[in-house]
Coordinates of C-alpha atoms in Angstrom, one line a residue:
M1 CA -10.0 9.2 -11.4
R2 CA -9.0 8.8 -7.8
F3 CA -7.3 6.1 -6.0
I4 CA -7.1 5.8 -2.2
S5 CA -4.9 3.3 -0.2
W6 CA -5.1 2.8 3.6
N7 CA -3.5 0.5 5.8
V8 CA -6.5 0.3 8.5
N9 CA -4.5 -2.0 11.1
G10 CA -7.9 -4.0 11.4
L11 CA -10.9 -3.0 9.6
R12 CA -13.3 -3.8 12.5
A13 CA -11.5 -1.5 14.7
V14 CA -11.7 1.5 12.2
L15 CA -15.2 0.8 11.4
K16 CA -15.8 2.1 15.1
K17 CA -14.0 5.2 14.2
G18 CA -16.0 6.5 11.3
F19 CA -14.6 4.5 8.3
E20 CA -17.8 4.7 6.5
D21 CA -17.9 8.5 6.6
I22 CA -14.3 8.8 5.7
F23 CA -14.8 6.3 2.8
L24 CA -17.7 8.3 1.3
A25 CA -16.3 11.8 1.7
L26 CA -13.2 10.7 -0.2
D27 CA -15.5 9.6 -3.1
A28 CA -12.7 7.5 -4.7
D29 CA -13.0 5.2 -7.8
F30 CA -11.0 2.7 -6.1
F31 CA -10.4 2.4 -2.4
C32 CA -7.5 -0.1 -1.4
L33 CA -7.0 -1.5 2.1
Q34 CA -4.4 -3.3 3.8
E35 CA -4.2 -5.1 7.0
T36 CA -7.8 -5.6 7.2
K37 CA -7.2 -8.5 9.8
L38 CA -10.6 -10.4 8.6
Q39 CA -11.9 -13.6 7.5
E40 CA -14.9 -13.8 5.0
G41 CA -17.9 -12.7 6.4
Q42 CA -16.9 -10.9 9.6
V43 CA -18.0 -7.3 8.5
S44 CA -20.9 -6.0 6.8
L45 CA -20.4 -2.7 5.0
D46 CA -23.0 -0.3 3.5
L47 CA -20.8 1.4 0.6
P48 CA -23.5 2.0 -2.4
G49 CA -22.1 1.8 -5.7
Y50 CA -18.9 -0.1 -4.9
E51 CA -18.0 -3.8 -5.6
S52 CA -15.7 -5.3 -3.2
F53 CA -12.9 -7.9 -3.6
W54 CA -11.0 -9.4 -0.7
C55 CA -7.8 -11.4 -0.1
Y56 CA -7.8 -13.2 3.3
A57 CA -4.9 -14.5 5.2
D58 CA -5.0 -18.1 6.5
K59 CA -4.3 -17.0 10.1
K60 CA -7.2 -15.4 11.7
G61 CA -6.9 -11.7 12.6
Y62 CA -3.7 -11.4 10.5
S63 CA -2.7 -9.4 7.4
G64 CA -5.4 -9.1 4.5
T65 CA -6.3 -6.8 1.7
A66 CA -9.2 -5.5 0.1
V67 CA -10.4 -3.2 -2.9
F68 CA -13.5 -1.4 -3.2
T69 CA -14.3 -0.2 -6.8
K70 CA -17.0 1.9 -8.9
H71 CA -15.6 0.0 -11.9
T72 CA -16.3 -3.7 -12.6
P73 CA -12.7 -5.3 -13.4
I74 CA -12.1 -7.6 -16.2
S75 CA -10.4 -10.1 -13.9
V76 CA -9.3 -10.3 -10.3
T77 CA -6.2 -12.2 -9.1
R78 CA -5.4 -13.1 -5.5
N79 CA -1.8 -13.6 -4.3
L80 CA 1.3 -14.5 -6.4
G81 CA 0.4 -17.9 -7.4
I82 CA 3.4 -18.9 -5.4
D83 CA 2.6 -21.4 -2.5
E84 CA 5.3 -19.8 -0.3
H85 CA 3.7 -16.4 -0.6
D86 CA 0.1 -17.2 -0.6
H87 CA -1.0 -17.8 2.8
E88 CA -1.2 -14.3 4.1
G89 CA -3.7 -12.5 2.0
R90 CA -1.0 -9.8 0.9
M91 CA -2.0 -8.9 -2.9
L92 CA -4.9 -8.2 -5.1
T93 CA -4.8 -7.6 -8.7
L94 CA -7.7 -6.0 -10.7
E95 CA -7.4 -6.0 -14.3
Y96 CA -9.1 -3.2 -16.5
E97 CA -8.8 -2.3 -20.2
D98 CA -6.1 0.2 -19.8
F99 CA -4.4 -0.7 -16.6
Y100 CA -3.8 -3.3 -13.8
L101 CA -4.4 -2.2 -10.4
V102 CA -2.3 -3.9 -7.5
C103 CA -3.0 -3.6 -3.9
V104 CA -0.2 -5.0 -1.7
Y105 CA 0.8 -5.4 1.9
T106 CA 4.4 -6.2 1.8
P107 CA 5.8 -8.5 4.5
N108 CA 7.5 -6.9 7.6
A109 CA 11.1 -7.7 8.1
Q110 CA 10.4 -7.8 11.9
D111 CA 12.4 -6.8 14.9
G112 CA 16.1 -8.0 14.6
L113 CA 15.4 -8.5 10.7
R114 CA 14.5 -12.0 11.6
R115 CA 12.3 -12.3 8.5
I116 CA 14.5 -10.5 6.2
E117 CA 15.3 -13.6 4.1
Y118 CA 11.6 -14.2 3.5
R119 CA 10.9 -10.3 2.8
L120 CA 13.6 -10.4 0.1
S121 CA 12.1 -13.6 -1.4
W122 CA 8.9 -11.9 -1.5
E123 CA 10.6 -8.7 -3.0
D124 CA 12.0 -10.8 -5.9
A125 CA 8.5 -12.6 -6.5
F126 CA 6.7 -9.3 -6.4
R127 CA 8.9 -7.4 -8.7
S128 CA 8.9 -10.3 -11.2
R129 CA 5.1 -10.3 -11.2
L130 CA 4.7 -6.6 -11.8
C131 CA 7.1 -6.7 -14.6
E132 CA 5.1 -9.6 -16.1
L133 CA 2.1 -7.3 -15.9
D134 CA 3.8 -4.2 -17.2
K135 CA 4.6 -6.2 -20.3
V136 CA 0.8 -6.6 -21.1
K137 CA -0.2 -3.1 -20.0
P138 CA 0.6 -0.4 -17.6
V139 CA 0.4 -0.9 -13.7
I140 CA -0.8 1.1 -10.7
V141 CA 0.6 -0.4 -7.6
C142 CA -0.4 0.8 -4.2
G143 CA -0.2 -0.1 -0.6
D144 CA 1.9 -0.4 2.8
M145 CA 5.1 -1.5 1.2
N146 CA 7.0 -1.3 4.8
V147 CA 9.9 0.6 3.5
A148 CA 11.1 4.1 3.9
H149 CA 13.1 4.3 0.7
E150 CA 15.3 7.6 1.3
E151 CA 16.5 9.5 4.2
I152 CA 13.9 12.2 3.7
D153 CA 11.1 9.5 4.0
L154 CA 11.4 9.3 7.8
K155 CA 12.2 11.6 10.8
N156 CA 15.3 9.9 12.3
P157 CA 17.2 8.1 9.6
A158 CA 20.4 7.9 11.5
S159 CA 18.9 6.2 14.5
N160 CA 16.9 4.0 12.3
R161 CA 19.6 2.8 9.9
G162 CA 19.5 -1.0 9.7
N163 CA 16.2 -1.3 11.4
P164 CA 13.1 -3.1 9.9
G165 CA 11.7 -0.8 7.2
F166 CA 15.0 1.2 6.9
S167 CA 17.5 -1.6 6.3
D168 CA 20.1 -1.5 3.3
E169 CA 18.5 -4.8 1.9
E170 CA 14.9 -3.4 1.9
R171 CA 15.9 0.0 0.6
S172 CA 17.8 -1.6 -2.1
A173 CA 14.9 -3.9 -3.2
F174 CA 12.7 -1.1 -3.4
S175 CA 15.3 0.9 -5.7
E176 CA 15.5 -2.3 -7.8
L177 CA 11.8 -2.0 -8.3
L178 CA 11.8 1.4 -9.3
A179 CA 14.6 0.8 -11.7
S180 CA 12.4 -2.0 -13.4
G181 CA 10.4 0.7 -14.7
F182 CA 8.0 2.2 -11.9
T183 CA 7.7 5.6 -10.4
D184 CA 7.0 6.7 -6.8
T185 CA 4.4 9.2 -7.7
F186 CA 4.6 11.3 -4.6
R187 CA 8.2 11.7 -4.9
S188 CA 8.1 12.5 -8.5
L189 CA 5.7 15.5 -7.9
Y190 CA 7.4 16.6 -4.5
P191 CA 11.2 15.4 -4.7
D192 CA 12.2 17.7 -1.7
K193 CA 9.3 17.7 0.6
R194 CA 10.0 16.7 4.0
D195 CA 7.9 15.7 7.1
A196 CA 5.5 14.0 4.7
Y197 CA 4.6 10.7 6.5
S198 CA 2.0 7.9 6.2
W199 CA 2.9 5.9 9.6
W200 CA 3.6 6.8 13.2
S201 CA 4.4 4.4 16.0
Y202 CA 1.8 4.6 18.9
R203 CA 4.6 5.3 21.2
A204 CA 5.9 8.6 22.6
A205 CA 3.1 10.7 21.0
A206 CA 4.9 10.2 17.7
R207 CA 1.9 11.2 15.6
Q208 CA 1.4 14.5 17.5
R209 CA 5.1 15.3 17.1
N210 CA 5.1 14.0 13.4
V211 CA 7.8 11.6 14.1
G212 CA 6.9 9.2 11.3
W213 CA 7.7 7.3 8.1
R214 CA 6.6 7.4 4.5
I215 CA 5.8 3.7 3.9
D216 CA 2.8 3.7 2.0
Y217 CA 3.0 4.3 -1.7
F218 CA 1.4 4.8 -5.0
L219 CA 3.8 3.6 -7.7
V220 CA 2.8 3.6 -11.6
S221 CA 4.4 2.3 -14.7
D222 CA 6.9 4.8 -16.0
R223 CA 4.8 5.4 -19.1
L224 CA 1.8 6.6 -17.1
C225 CA 3.8 9.6 -15.3
G226 CA 2.1 12.0 -17.7
N227 CA -1.2 10.8 -16.5
I228 CA -0.4 12.0 -13.0
K229 CA -2.6 14.6 -11.7
D230 CA -1.7 14.7 -7.9
A231 CA -0.3 12.4 -5.4
Y232 CA -1.0 13.1 -1.8
I233 CA -1.0 12.0 2.0
L234 CA -3.9 12.6 4.4
P235 CA -2.5 12.7 7.6
E236 CA -5.3 14.6 9.2
I237 CA -7.5 11.2 8.8
T238 CA -7.0 9.1 11.9
G239 CA -8.3 5.8 13.0
S240 CA -5.2 3.7 12.3
D241 CA -1.5 4.2 13.0
H242 CA -1.4 4.6 9.2
C243 CA -3.0 7.6 7.3
P244 CA -4.6 7.3 3.9
V245 CA -2.4 8.2 0.7
G246 CA -3.9 9.3 -2.7
L247 CA -3.4 9.4 -6.4
D248 CA -5.4 11.5 -8.8
M249 CA -5.0 10.2 -12.4
L250 CA -6.0 11.8 -15.8
W251 CA -7.6 9.3 -17.8

């Protein structure tokens, strides 16, 4: 069973760059998007065999998540059910018989960490929700989580220490999430793999030089670790400042 996650940084833009061909070539069972930057009805997609589920931000052209799936879910839940966190379209939860699938676009702490208090409030609420779900059945979590967890997860850790996405607070929150019963699938398989990134700045030819960050993840409940077949990053796929990441599971 194949899962793909991609922060497209605007679905309308990436549709002009071959998105549908990429989508069909990857042939995923579940294809999760972040930062769709859409409102309902703004795009028309021809993706035979897939059902689509969307979570939109109140603000036009901002944030947003979506999941395309070959498998009809038992239920679909949008956002966290907490008013403070439910206006930016950041979370979709699909329930299946054997697991929950969560697609998330974690808030950015922003320059100068000016949104760090909100970010940490989100982290607490998000972790709490995942733990609640995990008590019922295992969870597969994917998305742009806006943090490079360890120094190996970005090209220049020393010069980025304390910057958004690599602050002590955000890294600690991610560590706390993993300690709550979740596994970073890519790092579990490739603990020492360097220069494996999923996001690059548009500045200074960062992508061409592979000066990047790994901030897009697949996490699974610890008890699903034996089901992991492979976890991977697809940097050859362009169209966004992020590339897709993938997870193949044995089921």
